[in-house]
PDB file of C-alpha atoms in Angstrom:
ATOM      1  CA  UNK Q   1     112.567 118.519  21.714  1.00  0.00           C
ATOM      2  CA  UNK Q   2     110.436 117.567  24.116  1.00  0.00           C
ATOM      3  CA  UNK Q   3     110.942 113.503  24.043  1.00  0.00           C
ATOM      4  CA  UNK Q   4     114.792 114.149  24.039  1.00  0.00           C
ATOM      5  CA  UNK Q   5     114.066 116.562  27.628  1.00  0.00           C
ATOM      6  CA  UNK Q   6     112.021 113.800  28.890  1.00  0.00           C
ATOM      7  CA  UNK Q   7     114.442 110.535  27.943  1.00  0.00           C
ATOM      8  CA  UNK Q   8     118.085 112.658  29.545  1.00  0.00           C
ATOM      9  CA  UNK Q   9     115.331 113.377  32.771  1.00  0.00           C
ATOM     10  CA  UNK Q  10     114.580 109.983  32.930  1.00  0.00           C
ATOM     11  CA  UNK Q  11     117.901 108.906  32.135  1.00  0.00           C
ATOM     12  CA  UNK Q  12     119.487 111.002  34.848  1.00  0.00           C
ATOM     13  CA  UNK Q  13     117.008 109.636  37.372  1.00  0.00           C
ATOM     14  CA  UNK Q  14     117.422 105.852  36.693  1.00  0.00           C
ATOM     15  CA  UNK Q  15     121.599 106.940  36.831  1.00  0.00           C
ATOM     16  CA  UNK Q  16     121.134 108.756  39.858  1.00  0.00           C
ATOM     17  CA  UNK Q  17     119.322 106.051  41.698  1.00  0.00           C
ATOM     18  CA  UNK Q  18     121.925 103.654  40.735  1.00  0.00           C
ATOM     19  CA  UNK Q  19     124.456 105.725  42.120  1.00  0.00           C
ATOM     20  CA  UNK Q  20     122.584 106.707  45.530  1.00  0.00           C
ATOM     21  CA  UNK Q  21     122.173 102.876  46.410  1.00  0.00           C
ATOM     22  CA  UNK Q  22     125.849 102.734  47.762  1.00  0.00           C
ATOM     23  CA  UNK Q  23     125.355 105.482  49.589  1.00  0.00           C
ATOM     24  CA  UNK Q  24     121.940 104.156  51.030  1.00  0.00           C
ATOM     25  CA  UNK Q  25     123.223 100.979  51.974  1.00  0.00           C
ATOM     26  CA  UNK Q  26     125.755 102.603  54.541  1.00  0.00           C
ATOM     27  CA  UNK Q  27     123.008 104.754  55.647  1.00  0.00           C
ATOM     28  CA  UNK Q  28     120.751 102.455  58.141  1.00  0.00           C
ATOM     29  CA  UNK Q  29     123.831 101.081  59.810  1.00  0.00           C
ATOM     30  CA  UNK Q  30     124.943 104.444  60.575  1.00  0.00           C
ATOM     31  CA  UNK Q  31     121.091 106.074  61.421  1.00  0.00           C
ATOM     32  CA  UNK Q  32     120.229 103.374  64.227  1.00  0.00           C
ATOM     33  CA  UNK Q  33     123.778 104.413  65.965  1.00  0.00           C
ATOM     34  CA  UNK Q  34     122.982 107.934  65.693  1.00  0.00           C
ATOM     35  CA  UNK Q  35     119.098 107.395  66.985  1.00  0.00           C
ATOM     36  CA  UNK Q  36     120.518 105.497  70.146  1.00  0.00           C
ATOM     37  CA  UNK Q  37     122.765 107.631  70.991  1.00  0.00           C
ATOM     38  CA  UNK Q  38     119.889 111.023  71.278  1.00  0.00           C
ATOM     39  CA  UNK Q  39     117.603 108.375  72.638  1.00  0.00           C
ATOM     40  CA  UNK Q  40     119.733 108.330  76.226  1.00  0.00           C
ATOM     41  CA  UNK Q  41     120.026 111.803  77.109  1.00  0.00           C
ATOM     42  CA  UNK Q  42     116.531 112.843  76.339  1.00  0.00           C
ATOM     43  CA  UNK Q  43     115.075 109.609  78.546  1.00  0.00           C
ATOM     44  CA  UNK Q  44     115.857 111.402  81.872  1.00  0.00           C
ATOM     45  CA  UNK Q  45     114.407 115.025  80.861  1.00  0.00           C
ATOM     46  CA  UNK Q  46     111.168 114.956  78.491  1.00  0.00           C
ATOM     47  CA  UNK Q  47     108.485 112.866  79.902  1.00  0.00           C
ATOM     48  CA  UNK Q  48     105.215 113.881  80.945  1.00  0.00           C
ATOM     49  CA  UNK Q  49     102.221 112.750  82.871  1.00  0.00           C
ATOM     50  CA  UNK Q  50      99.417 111.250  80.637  1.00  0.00           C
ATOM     51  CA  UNK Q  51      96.423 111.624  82.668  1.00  0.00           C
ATOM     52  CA  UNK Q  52      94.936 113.848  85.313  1.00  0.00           C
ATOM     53  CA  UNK Q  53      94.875 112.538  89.174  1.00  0.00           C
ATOM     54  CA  UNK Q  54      98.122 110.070  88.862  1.00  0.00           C
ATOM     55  CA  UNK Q  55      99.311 109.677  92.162  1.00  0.00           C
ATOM     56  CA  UNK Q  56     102.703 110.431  93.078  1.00  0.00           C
ATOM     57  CA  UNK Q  57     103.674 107.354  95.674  1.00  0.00           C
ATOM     58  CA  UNK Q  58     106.560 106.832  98.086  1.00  0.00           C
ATOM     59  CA  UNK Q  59     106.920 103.038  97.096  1.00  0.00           C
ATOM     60  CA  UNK Q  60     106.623 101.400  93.727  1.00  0.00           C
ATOM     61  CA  UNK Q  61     103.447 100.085  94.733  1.00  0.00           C
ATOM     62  CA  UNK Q  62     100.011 100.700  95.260  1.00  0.00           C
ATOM     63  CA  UNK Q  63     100.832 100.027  98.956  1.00  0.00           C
ATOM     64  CA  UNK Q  64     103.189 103.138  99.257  1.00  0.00           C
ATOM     65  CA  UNK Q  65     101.686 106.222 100.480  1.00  0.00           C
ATOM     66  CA  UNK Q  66     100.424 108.784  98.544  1.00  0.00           C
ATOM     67  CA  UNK Q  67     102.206 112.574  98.030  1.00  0.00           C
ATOM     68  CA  UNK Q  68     100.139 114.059  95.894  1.00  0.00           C
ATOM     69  CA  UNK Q  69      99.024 114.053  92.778  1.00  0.00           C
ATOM     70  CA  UNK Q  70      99.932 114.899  89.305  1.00  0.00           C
ATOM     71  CA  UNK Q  71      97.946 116.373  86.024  1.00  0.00           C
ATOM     72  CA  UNK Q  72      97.752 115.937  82.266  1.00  0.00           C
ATOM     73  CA  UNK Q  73     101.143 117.491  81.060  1.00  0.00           C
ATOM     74  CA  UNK Q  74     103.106 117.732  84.358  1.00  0.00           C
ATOM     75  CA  UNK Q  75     106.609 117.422  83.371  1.00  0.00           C
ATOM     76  CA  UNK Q  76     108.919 114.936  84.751  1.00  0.00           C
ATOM     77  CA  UNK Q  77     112.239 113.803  84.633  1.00  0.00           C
ATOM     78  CA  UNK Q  78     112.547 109.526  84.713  1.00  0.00           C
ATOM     79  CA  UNK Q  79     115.474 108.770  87.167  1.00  0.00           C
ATOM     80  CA  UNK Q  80     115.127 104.720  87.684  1.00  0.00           C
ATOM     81  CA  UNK Q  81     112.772 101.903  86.845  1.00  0.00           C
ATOM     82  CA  UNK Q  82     111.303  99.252  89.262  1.00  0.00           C
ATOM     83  CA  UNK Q  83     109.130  96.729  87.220  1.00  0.00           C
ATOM     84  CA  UNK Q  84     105.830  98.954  86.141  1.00  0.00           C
ATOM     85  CA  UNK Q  85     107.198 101.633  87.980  1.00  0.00           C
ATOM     86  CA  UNK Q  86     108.943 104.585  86.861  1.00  0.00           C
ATOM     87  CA  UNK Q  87     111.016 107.192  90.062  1.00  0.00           C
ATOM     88  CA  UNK Q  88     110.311 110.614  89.366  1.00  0.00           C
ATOM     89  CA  UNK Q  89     110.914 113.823  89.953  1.00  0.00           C
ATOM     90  CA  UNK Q  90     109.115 117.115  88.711  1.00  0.00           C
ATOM     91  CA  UNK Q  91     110.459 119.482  86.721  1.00  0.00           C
ATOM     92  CA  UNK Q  92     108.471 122.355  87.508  1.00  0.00           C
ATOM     93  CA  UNK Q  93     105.665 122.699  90.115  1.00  0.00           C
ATOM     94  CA  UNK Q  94     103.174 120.403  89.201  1.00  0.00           C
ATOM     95  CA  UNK Q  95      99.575 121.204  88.962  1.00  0.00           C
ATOM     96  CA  UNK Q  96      98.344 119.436  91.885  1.00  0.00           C
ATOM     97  CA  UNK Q  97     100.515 121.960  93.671  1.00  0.00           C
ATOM     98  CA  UNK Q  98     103.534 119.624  94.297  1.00  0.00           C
ATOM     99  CA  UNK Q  99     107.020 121.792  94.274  1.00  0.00           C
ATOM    100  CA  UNK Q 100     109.531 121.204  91.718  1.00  0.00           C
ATOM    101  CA  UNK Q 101     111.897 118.797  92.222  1.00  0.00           C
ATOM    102  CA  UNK Q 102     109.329 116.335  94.190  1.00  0.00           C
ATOM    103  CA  UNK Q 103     110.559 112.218  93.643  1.00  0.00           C
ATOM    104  CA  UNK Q 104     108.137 109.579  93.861  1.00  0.00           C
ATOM    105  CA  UNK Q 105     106.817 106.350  92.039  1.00  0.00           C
ATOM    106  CA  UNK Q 106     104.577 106.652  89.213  1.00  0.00           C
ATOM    107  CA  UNK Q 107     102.929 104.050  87.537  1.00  0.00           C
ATOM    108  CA  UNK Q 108     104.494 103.743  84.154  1.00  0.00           C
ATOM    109  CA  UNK Q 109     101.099 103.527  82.133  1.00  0.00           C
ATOM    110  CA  UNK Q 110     100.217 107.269  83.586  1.00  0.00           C
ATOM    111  CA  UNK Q 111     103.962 108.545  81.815  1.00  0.00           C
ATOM    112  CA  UNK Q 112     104.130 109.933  78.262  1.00  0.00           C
ATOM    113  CA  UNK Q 113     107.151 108.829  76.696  1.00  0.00           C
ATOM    114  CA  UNK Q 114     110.069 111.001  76.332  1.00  0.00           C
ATOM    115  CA  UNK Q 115     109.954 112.249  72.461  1.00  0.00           C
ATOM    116  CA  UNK Q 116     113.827 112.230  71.376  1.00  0.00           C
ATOM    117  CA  UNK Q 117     113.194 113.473  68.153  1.00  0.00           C
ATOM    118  CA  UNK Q 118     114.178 111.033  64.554  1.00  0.00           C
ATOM    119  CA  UNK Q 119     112.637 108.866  62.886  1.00  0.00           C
TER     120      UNK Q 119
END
């Protein structure tokens, strides 16, 4: 009884994996579609600063003067890019005492990058 239980289970299996590899085939061209499309909306709102002491600067340079500065975990939304440089603005008051909604250049190694979830 117990050879017959174990040759339909491995029976069904090998049938069921033939029949889920149509199925899988359609799924990666639809999954990178679906991952690029959450990837855009959550760019601009989930960042975060990686390190503490990042200065927030009015140029995307070290040249531009500095408005303060910004901690581990101060979160930030990303509104524009200029080469290493990320434009910023903070979501909440940060913990260098800089008021929400602040903008400024931050040097893009000192941003965590947005998590948008998949994969």
């Amino acid at each position: 009884m117990r050879r017959i239980s174990l040759a339909l289970t491995t029976a069904a299996l090998i049938g069921g994996a033939a029949l889920a590899a149509p199925a899988q085939a359609a799924t990666p061209a639809a999954a990178p579609q679906r991952v690029a499309a959450a990837a855009k909306p959550c760019n601009a709102d989930n960042a975060a600063i990686y390190t503490d002491g990042t200065r927030l600067r009015t140029k995307a340079s070290t040249s531009g003067s500095v408005k303060g500065q910004l901690y581990f975990g101060d979160p930030i939304r990303i509104l524009g890019k200029s080469g290493k440089w990320d434009y910023v603005q903070l979501k909440a008051k940060s913990k260098g005492g800089l008021p929400k909604g602040t903008r400024g250049y931050v040097a893009h190694a000192n941003i965590i990058p947005p998590y948008c979830g998949g994969l």
